[in-house]
Each structure stands twice: as C-alpha cells, then as structure tokens.
GROMACS .gro file of C-alpha atoms in nm:
model
  459
    1UNK     CA    1   1.409  -4.813  -0.633
    2UNK     CA    2   1.037  -4.890  -0.642
    3UNK     CA    3   0.994  -4.745  -0.291
    4UNK     CA    4   1.183  -4.428  -0.385
    5UNK     CA    5   0.969  -4.385  -0.697
    6UNK     CA    6   0.650  -4.426  -0.491
    7UNK     CA    7   0.770  -4.160  -0.249
    8UNK     CA    8   0.838  -3.915  -0.534
    9UNK     CA    9   0.493  -3.976  -0.682
   10UNK     CA   10   0.325  -3.932  -0.343
   11UNK     CA   11   0.504  -3.601  -0.285
   12UNK     CA   12   0.400  -3.482  -0.630
   13UNK     CA   13   0.037  -3.572  -0.554
   14UNK     CA   14   0.048  -3.393  -0.217
   15UNK     CA   15   0.194  -3.082  -0.379
   16UNK     CA   16  -0.066  -3.087  -0.656
   17UNK     CA   17  -0.352  -3.118  -0.407
   18UNK     CA   18  -0.221  -2.835  -0.191
   19UNK     CA   19  -0.164  -2.608  -0.490
   20UNK     CA   20  -0.518  -2.675  -0.616
   21UNK     CA   21  -0.659  -2.509  -0.302
   22UNK     CA   22  -0.547  -2.172  -0.439
   23UNK     CA   23  -0.613  -2.232  -0.809
   24UNK     CA   24  -0.952  -2.059  -0.799
   25UNK     CA   25  -0.794  -1.726  -0.714
   26UNK     CA   26  -0.605  -1.733  -1.043
   27UNK     CA   27  -0.918  -1.759  -1.257
   28UNK     CA   28  -1.048  -1.451  -1.440
   29UNK     CA   29  -0.745  -1.230  -1.380
   30UNK     CA   30  -0.664  -0.957  -1.635
   31UNK     CA   31  -0.326  -1.120  -1.705
   32UNK     CA   32  -0.197  -1.471  -1.661
   33UNK     CA   33   0.007  -1.519  -1.345
   34UNK     CA   34   0.222  -1.815  -1.254
   35UNK     CA   35   0.090  -1.980  -0.939
   36UNK     CA   36   0.325  -2.053  -0.646
   37UNK     CA   37   0.389  -2.409  -0.540
   38UNK     CA   38   0.317  -2.490  -0.175
   39UNK     CA   39   0.574  -2.642   0.062
   40UNK     CA   40   0.579  -3.017   0.107
   41UNK     CA   41   0.631  -3.110   0.473
   42UNK     CA   42   0.673  -3.463   0.607
   43UNK     CA   43   0.427  -3.594   0.868
   44UNK     CA   44   0.686  -3.628   1.146
   45UNK     CA   45   0.616  -3.415   1.455
   46UNK     CA   46   0.818  -3.311   1.756
   47UNK     CA   47   0.741  -3.066   2.035
   48UNK     CA   48   0.989  -2.807   2.154
   49UNK     CA   49   0.892  -2.913   2.506
   50UNK     CA   50   1.047  -3.254   2.435
   51UNK     CA   51   1.381  -3.079   2.385
   52UNK     CA   52   1.372  -2.894   2.715
   53UNK     CA   53   1.178  -2.577   2.634
   54UNK     CA   54   0.967  -2.431   2.914
   55UNK     CA   55   0.672  -2.208   2.832
   56UNK     CA   56   0.676  -1.991   3.143
   57UNK     CA   57   0.779  -1.667   2.974
   58UNK     CA   58   1.096  -1.653   3.185
   59UNK     CA   59   1.309  -1.945   3.069
   60UNK     CA   60   1.511  -1.886   2.752
   61UNK     CA   61   1.414  -2.156   2.501
   62UNK     CA   62   1.643  -2.075   2.209
   63UNK     CA   63   1.863  -2.384   2.234
   64UNK     CA   64   1.564  -2.617   2.269
   65UNK     CA   65   1.385  -2.464   1.970
   66UNK     CA   66   1.695  -2.480   1.752
   67UNK     CA   67   1.769  -2.838   1.859
   68UNK     CA   68   1.415  -2.945   1.772
   69UNK     CA   69   1.451  -2.785   1.428
   70UNK     CA   70   1.796  -2.931   1.364
   71UNK     CA   71   1.696  -3.279   1.477
   72UNK     CA   72   1.385  -3.293   1.261
   73UNK     CA   73   1.565  -3.140   0.961
   74UNK     CA   74   1.825  -3.415   0.992
   75UNK     CA   75   1.545  -3.671   0.959
   76UNK     CA   76   1.407  -3.516   0.641
   77UNK     CA   77   1.186  -3.250   0.797
   78UNK     CA   78   0.845  -3.229   0.958
   79UNK     CA   79   0.644  -3.021   1.204
   80UNK     CA   80   0.804  -2.854   1.506
   81UNK     CA   81   0.512  -2.796   1.742
   82UNK     CA   82   0.498  -2.500   1.978
   83UNK     CA   83   0.237  -2.579   2.247
   84UNK     CA   84   0.029  -2.327   2.442
   85UNK     CA   85   0.252  -2.115   2.665
   86UNK     CA   86   0.493  -1.822   2.640
   87UNK     CA   87   0.821  -1.933   2.489
   88UNK     CA   88   1.099  -1.680   2.532
   89UNK     CA   89   1.371  -1.693   2.269
   90UNK     CA   90   1.665  -1.523   2.105
   91UNK     CA   91   1.712  -1.554   1.725
   92UNK     CA   92   1.691  -1.900   1.565
   93UNK     CA   93   1.701  -2.046   1.213
   94UNK     CA   94   1.452  -2.254   1.019
   95UNK     CA   95   1.578  -2.522   0.782
   96UNK     CA   96   1.454  -2.705   0.473
   97UNK     CA   97   1.149  -2.923   0.522
   98UNK     CA   98   1.049  -2.761   0.853
   99UNK     CA   99   0.706  -2.632   0.953
  100UNK     CA  100   0.708  -2.425   1.272
  101UNK     CA  101   0.354  -2.480   1.403
  102UNK     CA  102   0.214  -2.260   1.679
  103UNK     CA  103  -0.082  -2.401   1.868
  104UNK     CA  104  -0.374  -2.190   1.986
  105UNK     CA  105  -0.253  -1.978   2.283
  106UNK     CA  106   0.113  -2.034   2.195
  107UNK     CA  107   0.330  -1.721   2.207
  108UNK     CA  108   0.687  -1.708   2.080
  109UNK     CA  109   0.829  -1.391   2.234
  110UNK     CA  110   1.166  -1.242   2.149
  111UNK     CA  111   1.375  -1.176   2.455
  112UNK     CA  112   1.410  -0.812   2.555
  113UNK     CA  113   1.779  -0.882   2.625
  114UNK     CA  114   1.914  -0.716   2.311
  115UNK     CA  115   2.266  -0.849   2.371
  116UNK     CA  116   2.137  -1.194   2.273
  117UNK     CA  117   2.045  -1.056   1.929
  118UNK     CA  118   2.392  -0.925   1.852
  119UNK     CA  119   2.735  -1.053   1.761
  120UNK     CA  120   3.056  -0.877   1.867
  121UNK     CA  121   3.165  -0.615   1.618
  122UNK     CA  122   2.848  -0.627   1.408
  123UNK     CA  123   2.668  -0.304   1.319
  124UNK     CA  124   2.327  -0.471   1.310
  125UNK     CA  125   2.151  -0.720   1.528
  126UNK     CA  126   2.057  -1.067   1.406
  127UNK     CA  127   1.717  -1.117   1.243
  128UNK     CA  128   1.489  -1.300   1.487
  129UNK     CA  129   1.357  -1.590   1.276
  130UNK     CA  130   1.543  -1.661   0.954
  131UNK     CA  131   1.591  -1.909   0.674
  132UNK     CA  132   1.852  -1.885   0.400
  133UNK     CA  133   1.891  -2.096   0.085
  134UNK     CA  134   1.625  -2.332   0.220
  135UNK     CA  135   1.324  -2.497   0.060
  136UNK     CA  136   0.984  -2.620   0.174
  137UNK     CA  137   0.954  -2.416   0.494
  138UNK     CA  138   0.650  -2.277   0.672
  139UNK     CA  139   0.524  -2.104   0.983
  140UNK     CA  140   0.165  -2.204   1.058
  141UNK     CA  141  -0.097  -2.223   1.331
  142UNK     CA  142  -0.306  -1.992   1.547
  143UNK     CA  143  -0.040  -1.864   1.784
  144UNK     CA  144   0.149  -1.537   1.814
  145UNK     CA  145   0.505  -1.429   1.741
  146UNK     CA  146   0.584  -1.115   1.943
  147UNK     CA  147   0.891  -0.903   1.871
  148UNK     CA  148   0.905  -0.699   2.196
  149UNK     CA  149   0.955  -0.398   1.972
  150UNK     CA  150   0.925  -0.134   2.242
  151UNK     CA  151   1.274  -0.230   2.362
  152UNK     CA  152   1.414  -0.143   2.017
  153UNK     CA  153   1.222   0.146   1.865
  154UNK     CA  154   1.273   0.516   1.913
  155UNK     CA  155   0.942   0.701   1.936
  156UNK     CA  156   0.840   1.053   1.843
  157UNK     CA  157   0.676   1.265   2.113
  158UNK     CA  158   0.434   1.411   1.860
  159UNK     CA  159   0.295   1.064   1.788
  160UNK     CA  160   0.233   0.971   2.152
  161UNK     CA  161  -0.045   1.055   2.390
  162UNK     CA  162   0.055   1.177   2.736
  163UNK     CA  163  -0.031   0.834   2.877
  164UNK     CA  164   0.184   0.651   2.620
  165UNK     CA  165   0.474   0.892   2.670
  166UNK     CA  166   0.474   0.833   3.045
  167UNK     CA  167   0.477   0.456   2.988
  168UNK     CA  168   0.793   0.488   2.782
  169UNK     CA  169   0.956   0.712   3.043
  170UNK     CA  170   0.885   0.447   3.307
  171UNK     CA  171   1.116   0.209   3.114
  172UNK     CA  172   1.402   0.453   3.157
  173UNK     CA  173   1.557   0.538   2.824
  174UNK     CA  174   1.686   0.870   2.693
  175UNK     CA  175   1.496   1.178   2.575
  176UNK     CA  176   1.664   1.418   2.333
  177UNK     CA  177   1.744   1.772   2.445
  178UNK     CA  178   1.456   1.907   2.237
  179UNK     CA  179   1.221   1.658   2.402
  180UNK     CA  180   1.094   1.537   2.066
  181UNK     CA  181   1.230   1.180   2.071
  182UNK     CA  182   1.262   0.896   2.321
  183UNK     CA  183   1.526   0.630   2.263
  184UNK     CA  184   1.540   0.290   2.437
  185UNK     CA  185   1.894   0.379   2.542
  186UNK     CA  186   2.000   0.345   2.908
  187UNK     CA  187   1.690   0.147   2.998
  188UNK     CA  188   1.638   0.060   3.365
  189UNK     CA  189   1.664  -0.314   3.322
  190UNK     CA  190   1.854  -0.364   2.994
  191UNK     CA  191   2.204  -0.281   2.879
  192UNK     CA  192   2.291  -0.098   2.560
  193UNK     CA  193   2.430  -0.270   2.250
  194UNK     CA  194   2.591   0.039   2.093
  195UNK     CA  195   2.789   0.335   2.228
  196UNK     CA  196   2.525   0.596   2.128
  197UNK     CA  197   2.149   0.600   2.102
  198UNK     CA  198   2.166   0.690   1.733
  199UNK     CA  199   2.391   0.394   1.654
  200UNK     CA  200   2.170   0.161   1.854
  201UNK     CA  201   1.863   0.282   1.664
  202UNK     CA  202   2.028   0.176   1.338
  203UNK     CA  203   2.075  -0.178   1.471
  204UNK     CA  204   1.703  -0.256   1.462
  205UNK     CA  205   1.621  -0.552   1.240
  206UNK     CA  206   1.323  -0.733   1.093
  207UNK     CA  207   1.142  -1.006   1.283
  208UNK     CA  208   1.104  -1.277   1.015
  209UNK     CA  209   1.332  -1.284   0.712
  210UNK     CA  210   1.356  -1.549   0.440
  211UNK     CA  211   1.641  -1.512   0.191
  212UNK     CA  212   1.689  -1.709  -0.131
  213UNK     CA  213   1.431  -1.973  -0.036
  214UNK     CA  214   1.190  -2.180  -0.242
  215UNK     CA  215   0.837  -2.283  -0.145
  216UNK     CA  216   0.766  -2.072   0.161
  217UNK     CA  217   0.437  -2.037   0.348
  218UNK     CA  218   0.326  -1.829   0.645
  219UNK     CA  219  -0.031  -1.915   0.739
  220UNK     CA  220  -0.273  -1.832   1.018
  221UNK     CA  221  -0.036  -1.687   1.277
  222UNK     CA  222  -0.030  -1.341   1.432
  223UNK     CA  223   0.288  -1.137   1.395
  224UNK     CA  224   0.312  -0.839   1.625
  225UNK     CA  225   0.530  -0.565   1.765
  226UNK     CA  226   0.843  -0.627   1.558
  227UNK     CA  227   1.163  -0.431   1.627
  228UNK     CA  228   1.132  -0.312   1.265
  229UNK     CA  229   0.961  -0.481   0.966
  230UNK     CA  230   0.751  -0.788   1.045
  231UNK     CA  231   0.777  -1.027   0.748
  232UNK     CA  232   1.033  -0.987   0.469
  233UNK     CA  233   1.086  -1.258   0.206
  234UNK     CA  234   1.379  -1.161  -0.018
  235UNK     CA  235   1.494  -1.328  -0.341
  236UNK     CA  236   1.246  -1.609  -0.283
  237UNK     CA  237   1.032  -1.809  -0.524
  238UNK     CA  238   0.688  -1.958  -0.452
  239UNK     CA  239   0.576  -1.762  -0.147
  240UNK     CA  240   0.230  -1.784   0.012
  241UNK     CA  241   0.117  -1.555   0.296
  242UNK     CA  242  -0.233  -1.663   0.393
  243UNK     CA  243  -0.461  -1.561   0.678
  244UNK     CA  244  -0.192  -1.384   0.877
  245UNK     CA  245  -0.262  -1.100   1.120
  246UNK     CA  246   0.010  -0.834   1.145
  247UNK     CA  247  -0.027  -0.574   1.417
  248UNK     CA  248   0.184  -0.316   1.596
  249UNK     CA  249   0.129   0.035   1.733
  250UNK     CA  250   0.016   0.279   1.465
  251UNK     CA  251   0.305   0.507   1.560
  252UNK     CA  252   0.576   0.240   1.540
  253UNK     CA  253   0.848   0.399   1.328
  254UNK     CA  254   0.939   0.183   1.023
  255UNK     CA  255   0.688  -0.079   1.137
  256UNK     CA  256   0.616  -0.229   0.792
  257UNK     CA  257   0.391  -0.535   0.787
  258UNK     CA  258   0.473  -0.738   0.475
  259UNK     CA  259   0.763  -0.639   0.247
  260UNK     CA  260   0.823  -0.852  -0.061
  261UNK     CA  261   1.175  -0.804  -0.198
  262UNK     CA  262   1.264  -0.924  -0.550
  263UNK     CA  263   1.048  -1.237  -0.524
  264UNK     CA  264   0.867  -1.436  -0.791
  265UNK     CA  265   0.537  -1.627  -0.778
  266UNK     CA  266   0.384  -1.480  -0.464
  267UNK     CA  267   0.030  -1.507  -0.324
  268UNK     CA  268  -0.077  -1.269  -0.043
  269UNK     CA  269  -0.431  -1.354   0.063
  270UNK     CA  270  -0.682  -1.322   0.348
  271UNK     CA  271  -0.449  -1.119   0.571
  272UNK     CA  272  -0.541  -0.851   0.826
  273UNK     CA  273  -0.291  -0.571   0.881
  274UNK     CA  274  -0.271  -0.283   1.128
  275UNK     CA  275   0.079  -0.142   1.138
  276UNK     CA  276   0.303   0.160   1.179
  277UNK     CA  277   0.431   0.194   0.823
  278UNK     CA  278   0.358   0.037   0.482
  279UNK     CA  279   0.100  -0.242   0.482
  280UNK     CA  280   0.176  -0.461   0.179
  281UNK     CA  281   0.488  -0.334   0.006
  282UNK     CA  282   0.685  -0.445  -0.300
  283UNK     CA  283   1.057  -0.369  -0.296
  284UNK     CA  284   1.310  -0.429  -0.571
  285UNK     CA  285   1.665  -0.342  -0.461
  286UNK     CA  286   1.848  -0.013  -0.506
  287UNK     CA  287   2.057   0.109  -0.799
  288UNK     CA  288   2.351  -0.099  -0.921
  289UNK     CA  289   2.291  -0.347  -0.640
  290UNK     CA  290   1.972  -0.452  -0.821
  291UNK     CA  291   2.175  -0.611  -1.102
  292UNK     CA  292   2.223  -0.913  -0.875
  293UNK     CA  293   1.849  -0.964  -0.834
  294UNK     CA  294   1.545  -1.068  -1.034
  295UNK     CA  295   1.237  -0.843  -1.048
  296UNK     CA  296   0.924  -0.883  -0.842
  297UNK     CA  297   0.701  -1.081  -1.077
  298UNK     CA  298   0.387  -1.297  -1.084
  299UNK     CA  299   0.238  -1.157  -0.764
  300UNK     CA  300  -0.130  -1.180  -0.662
  301UNK     CA  301  -0.259  -0.976  -0.366
  302UNK     CA  302  -0.625  -1.038  -0.287
  303UNK     CA  303  -0.884  -1.050  -0.008
  304UNK     CA  304  -0.672  -0.853   0.239
  305UNK     CA  305  -0.773  -0.579   0.485
  306UNK     CA  306  -0.529  -0.306   0.582
  307UNK     CA  307  -0.627  -0.076   0.866
  308UNK     CA  308  -0.357   0.167   0.974
  309UNK     CA  309  -0.045   0.189   0.758
  310UNK     CA  310   0.134   0.449   0.550
  311UNK     CA  311  -0.002   0.275   0.242
  312UNK     CA  312  -0.244  -0.010   0.176
  313UNK     CA  313  -0.056  -0.138  -0.128
  314UNK     CA  314   0.285   0.013  -0.201
  315UNK     CA  315   0.556  -0.014  -0.464
  316UNK     CA  316   0.892   0.129  -0.358
  317UNK     CA  317   1.068   0.326  -0.262
  318UNK     CA  318   1.346   0.110  -0.410
  319UNK     CA  319   1.252  -0.097  -0.716
  320UNK     CA  320   1.551  -0.085  -0.949
  321UNK     CA  321   1.521  -0.457  -1.031
  322UNK     CA  322   1.172  -0.392  -1.169
  323UNK     CA  323   0.807  -0.472  -1.093
  324UNK     CA  324   0.611  -0.683  -1.343
  325UNK     CA  325   0.288  -0.882  -1.356
  326UNK     CA  326   0.133  -0.777  -1.027
  327UNK     CA  327  -0.242  -0.800  -0.961
  328UNK     CA  328  -0.396  -0.628  -0.657
  329UNK     CA  329  -0.770  -0.694  -0.632
  330UNK     CA  330  -1.062  -0.731  -0.392
  331UNK     CA  331  -0.893  -0.562  -0.096
  332UNK     CA  332  -1.007  -0.312   0.169
  333UNK     CA  333  -0.799  -0.023   0.301
  334UNK     CA  334  -0.959   0.147   0.604
  335UNK     CA  335  -0.774   0.426   0.780
  336UNK     CA  336  -0.442   0.409   0.595
  337UNK     CA  337  -0.242   0.724   0.528
  338UNK     CA  338  -0.262   0.655   0.153
  339UNK     CA  339  -0.442   0.390  -0.045
  340UNK     CA  340  -0.244   0.289  -0.356
  341UNK     CA  341   0.106   0.431  -0.321
  342UNK     CA  342   0.380   0.429  -0.584
  343UNK     CA  343   0.692   0.595  -0.442
  344UNK     CA  344   1.054   0.622  -0.550
  345UNK     CA  345   1.336   0.864  -0.626
  346UNK     CA  346   1.642   0.907  -0.843
  347UNK     CA  347   1.902   0.645  -0.758
  348UNK     CA  348   1.651   0.384  -0.647
  349UNK     CA  349   1.401   0.378  -0.933
  350UNK     CA  350   1.327   0.110  -1.193
  351UNK     CA  351   1.053   0.011  -1.437
  352UNK     CA  352   0.705  -0.130  -1.394
  353UNK     CA  353   0.482  -0.327  -1.633
  354UNK     CA  354   0.153  -0.517  -1.627
  355UNK     CA  355   0.037  -0.377  -1.292
  356UNK     CA  356  -0.339  -0.410  -1.227
  357UNK     CA  357  -0.520  -0.270  -0.922
  358UNK     CA  358  -0.899  -0.308  -0.911
  359UNK     CA  359  -1.203  -0.383  -0.694
  360UNK     CA  360  -1.056  -0.198  -0.397
  361UNK     CA  361  -1.263  -0.026  -0.129
  362UNK     CA  362  -1.112   0.253   0.080
  363UNK     CA  363  -1.247   0.449   0.377
  364UNK     CA  364  -1.101   0.727   0.591
  365UNK     CA  365  -0.779   0.768   0.392
  366UNK     CA  366  -0.577   1.042   0.561
  367UNK     CA  367  -0.388   1.161   0.254
  368UNK     CA  368  -0.419   1.049  -0.107
  369UNK     CA  369  -0.638   0.767  -0.237
  370UNK     CA  370  -0.389   0.715  -0.524
  371UNK     CA  371  -0.042   0.870  -0.531
  372UNK     CA  372   0.266   0.859  -0.754
  373UNK     CA  373   0.574   1.031  -0.610
  374UNK     CA  374   0.925   1.032  -0.758
  375UNK     CA  375   1.120   1.245  -0.510
  376UNK     CA  376   1.052   1.031  -0.204
  377UNK     CA  377   1.269   1.086   0.103
  378UNK     CA  378   1.314   0.803   0.353
  379UNK     CA  379   1.228   0.964   0.687
  380UNK     CA  380   1.382   0.737   0.949
  381UNK     CA  381   1.427   0.845   1.309
  382UNK     CA  382   1.802   0.834   1.260
  383UNK     CA  383   1.791   1.075   0.966
  384UNK     CA  384   1.633   1.144   0.628
  385UNK     CA  385   1.766   0.992   0.305
  386UNK     CA  386   1.661   1.191   0.001
  387UNK     CA  387   1.694   1.131  -0.373
  388UNK     CA  388   2.041   1.055  -0.508
  389UNK     CA  389   2.224   1.306  -0.724
  390UNK     CA  390   2.256   1.246  -1.099
  391UNK     CA  391   2.021   1.075  -1.342
  392UNK     CA  392   2.099   0.706  -1.296
  393UNK     CA  393   1.824   0.465  -1.193
  394UNK     CA  394   1.539   0.704  -1.254
  395UNK     CA  395   1.192   0.579  -1.156
  396UNK     CA  396   0.961   0.495  -1.446
  397UNK     CA  397   0.609   0.410  -1.338
  398UNK     CA  398   0.428   0.289  -1.649
  399UNK     CA  399   0.176   0.033  -1.774
  400UNK     CA  400  -0.032   0.059  -1.455
  401UNK     CA  401  -0.408   0.001  -1.475
  402UNK     CA  402  -0.634   0.109  -1.186
  403UNK     CA  403  -1.011   0.060  -1.198
  404UNK     CA  404  -1.321  -0.012  -0.992
  405UNK     CA  405  -1.188   0.185  -0.697
  406UNK     CA  406  -1.434   0.315  -0.437
  407UNK     CA  407  -1.294   0.560  -0.185
  408UNK     CA  408  -1.522   0.725   0.071
  409UNK     CA  409  -1.299   0.985   0.226
  410UNK     CA  410  -0.950   1.105   0.130
  411UNK     CA  411  -0.784   1.444   0.157
  412UNK     CA  412  -0.669   1.423  -0.206
  413UNK     CA  413  -0.818   1.201  -0.473
  414UNK     CA  414  -0.531   1.142  -0.717
  415UNK     CA  415  -0.179   1.285  -0.700
  416UNK     CA  416   0.114   1.240  -0.939
  417UNK     CA  417   0.446   1.425  -0.912
  418UNK     CA  418   0.737   1.354  -1.144
  419UNK     CA  419   0.956   1.481  -1.426
  420UNK     CA  420   0.895   1.401  -1.792
  421UNK     CA  421   0.905   1.025  -1.858
  422UNK     CA  422   0.882   0.920  -1.493
  423UNK     CA  423   0.505   0.862  -1.481
  424UNK     CA  424   0.331   0.763  -1.803
  425UNK     CA  425   0.080   0.522  -1.953
  426UNK     CA  426  -0.122   0.521  -1.632
  427UNK     CA  427  -0.497   0.473  -1.669
  428UNK     CA  428  -0.755   0.512  -1.393
  429UNK     CA  429  -1.116   0.427  -1.475
  430UNK     CA  430  -1.464   0.339  -1.346
  431UNK     CA  431  -1.396   0.472  -0.996
  432UNK     CA  432  -1.558   0.697  -0.737
  433UNK     CA  433  -1.350   0.899  -0.492
  434UNK     CA  434  -1.490   1.130  -0.225
  435UNK     CA  435  -1.224   1.386  -0.132
  436UNK     CA  436  -1.221   1.659   0.132
  437UNK     CA  437  -0.962   1.904  -0.001
  438UNK     CA  438  -0.820   1.839  -0.350
  439UNK     CA  439  -0.964   1.636  -0.637
  440UNK     CA  440  -0.644   1.592  -0.838
  441UNK     CA  441  -0.288   1.719  -0.814
  442UNK     CA  442  -0.122   1.584  -1.130
  443UNK     CA  443   0.184   1.744  -1.287
  444UNK     CA  444   0.156   1.830  -1.657
  445UNK     CA  445   0.463   1.611  -1.713
  446UNK     CA  446   0.272   1.303  -1.596
  447UNK     CA  447   0.064   1.095  -1.837
  448UNK     CA  448  -0.227   0.986  -1.618
  449UNK     CA  449  -0.552   0.924  -1.806
  450UNK     CA  450  -0.881   0.939  -1.618
  451UNK     CA  451  -1.193   0.776  -1.766
  452UNK     CA  452  -1.531   0.755  -1.593
  453UNK     CA  453  -1.377   0.868  -1.264
  454UNK     CA  454  -1.614   1.050  -1.030
  455UNK     CA  455  -1.440   1.292  -0.795
  456UNK     CA  456  -1.691   1.412  -0.539
  457UNK     CA  457  -1.669   1.645  -0.239
  458UNK     CA  458  -1.899   1.831  -0.002
  459UNK     CA  459  -2.178   2.032  -0.166
   0.00000   0.00000   0.00000
C-alpha cells in the first residue's frame, strides 16, 4: 500500500512539473482559460527494431510497430522508439500510456499500397495513426511522419504547373474528359480500392486521429503530405500540440493542417504550418449530430506561424456544438488565402462566445484579412456541398473581439456577409490593414464595430 501511494504521489509531481512548463502562457490573457494537463509516460523504452522492424523503406513494419506498442502498453506504458531510418507502415493504433518517439532522421512513411488501408466492404479507408478512448498518449521527437498523399489525392489542373502536371501523369492515373482533374485511379504500380475514381476520392482519410482521448501531446515532429487532414483530435480533453511542423503541397485539396473537433482544454503553440487548406481550424460537429458532443472550449493558440493555407485561424464550417473561450494571440500568418476566417452555413452553424484574437501579424494575404461568411459551400473535388435548406442550426457569430492586428497586404480588409442575427457583437479595434482592392465589405445586417482601425491603400 505504501509503495502504491508513493507511486501515485510521484506521478502527481511529474504531472505538476510538466504542466508548469506551459503555465506562463496562461498569464495575462483577457479571459481565464483552463490549462491542459500533460500526459504522464513511464520511463520504460523499447525500439521497434527489437520487434523485427527494418528501416529500409521497403519492408512493411506494421506488425512490428503494433507489437511494440501492445507489449509496452501491457506493461503499463512507456516510450516506443523509432530510430533513424525509413519505416514503411500501414495503419496502426496507439494505446494508453504510450509515447511514440521519432529520433532525428527517423521517417514513418505510410505505404502507397492503398489496399492495406482498407477493410472489405468499407466506404472509407482506415485512419493511419489512431487512438480511441485512450489516455496519456503522445507522439514526440524530431522525425517525420509522411502520408504519401500523392497516391490518394485528386489534383486540379489549374493548380499545377506544367512540370507538376507531367509528374502526376508519369504515375499513370486518370484524367477527366475535360482535362481539368487528375485522379490517382488506374495508377501504373498500384491497384484501385473502389470501382470508380469518384468513389475512391471519397475514401481519403486523415493521417493522425485521436478520438475521445484524455491527455494527448504531439510535440516536435514533422507531419507531411497526408492523404487528407494531417492532425485531428476529436472529442478529446487536455490536448497539447507544441513545436510541430505541418507541411504539404499548397495545392493539396482538403489538406488541412490541424483541425480541433469538439475538444476542451487545448494548447496549440510554437507550430509552423504550410498546407493546402485551413491552417489551424476549430470544428464543432454538424446539426443534430452535435447534440452528442461538447463545445470547443478553453483553447489557447499562440506563437504559431502559418504560411500557405486557406485560413490562418479558422472557425467552421461546422460548429453546431459551439465555440467558447478561445484565445488566439501572438501569431503570424504569411501568404494565407485569408487571415482570420469565420465560416459556416445554415444546417451546420452554432454559437460563439468569449473569442479573442489579438497581436497577430499578417503579410501577403490573398483574400480577406478578416472574414465572416454564413453561406459557405464545401468545395471538395468530389462535389460541392452548399448550405442546408430551412432555418435550423443557423450560424451565430457573436462575442468576438479582434484587436492589435497588423496586416501588410490583403485584397480586402474586412468582410462580413450574413442575414440579420447571424453576425453581431463583433468588435475590431486598434488595428492597421493595408488593402489593395476593398477596405470593407460588410452587410448592413451585420453588427461589426470598428474602433481605431486604419484601412490604408495605395496613394
């Protein structure tokens, strides 16, 4: 009993020390946020090489990786080390108490054999790295996780240079009759996993997905070239994403970097993002389905840099479960399509409250520095999904405070489009925005107050 009590006390001390490393970021915020707890991982270590994995980039290591995880989890958890090398794998699952640690020059690469990502009769492939209903899990280190996304994604001809287009054609694949799309269907060296190219496109999945987990950390690693989204915690509590690099081609369709779905107590810090879709995005379930979920709440996003992406910080398009107590501060957006983006539509909307965005620098924004849109259409390669009919689950962006924004270059400064009651109690202050075409485009139905905002263009 005495030994067990000592162990509990030691774990509590370790957790307290780890949590204290982030405490400084929670000082001086405009609202009080609950701080996430960090995972507690035992000191035990095993190497995937000890379980038969070979880092030659040719040998499939899935069984060895999973066995290392299962064995260590059965002993109470610890660190599963991935040494330098290229470790080819199909999907595998993390378990409670496990840290997947990638050494410098370690690459975990998803196999291009798409049949190993699917189960007979399923309409979607299996997520590459997953954890469900687990606790105290992490992915750490200086290595790379590569999704081999080019074997999954359709690409638009209009987004490719001639050189890039020829590289895709060399893989085989199928070009539409109009010549506007290339699908990785009928590739030279890989079989199909669906009867049509459109159905296969819909089978793309995210690279790393945590569902209903507690105390999750992703730290230091590089995530690149996912088949779809890169990192998606859903229905999780106590999530820390620290010092991660997310990168994929700028024209990767639906290539979101970090999507937080109905999570509580989240810290996103010191990350570098260059992606094909939204950079840091908050999602909150759609319509009636949201009744099974909690809102996104107690979220701090700070000291991040987003290069290419459809938005630097984004809420939506689905957020029916709600967005509350979110602070976005001290970030840089350089070259994104939009800066601060709040998007939704009828059928997938919800409510916001206590949202603060400040001390953000933006350069070379292609569209709007700040945008609110309530008739968003999801433009996937496989088809566009527009707003739902009726008036249920209307978006209501409110209680949002934006200040100390510096934007040197955007087509439009501030845009807000929505019916009466959809966008209100929004205040933007103490900011300078250099625009090239339009200063503001704000519907009369939108309550957006500007105070000490300098909107400047060419003389």
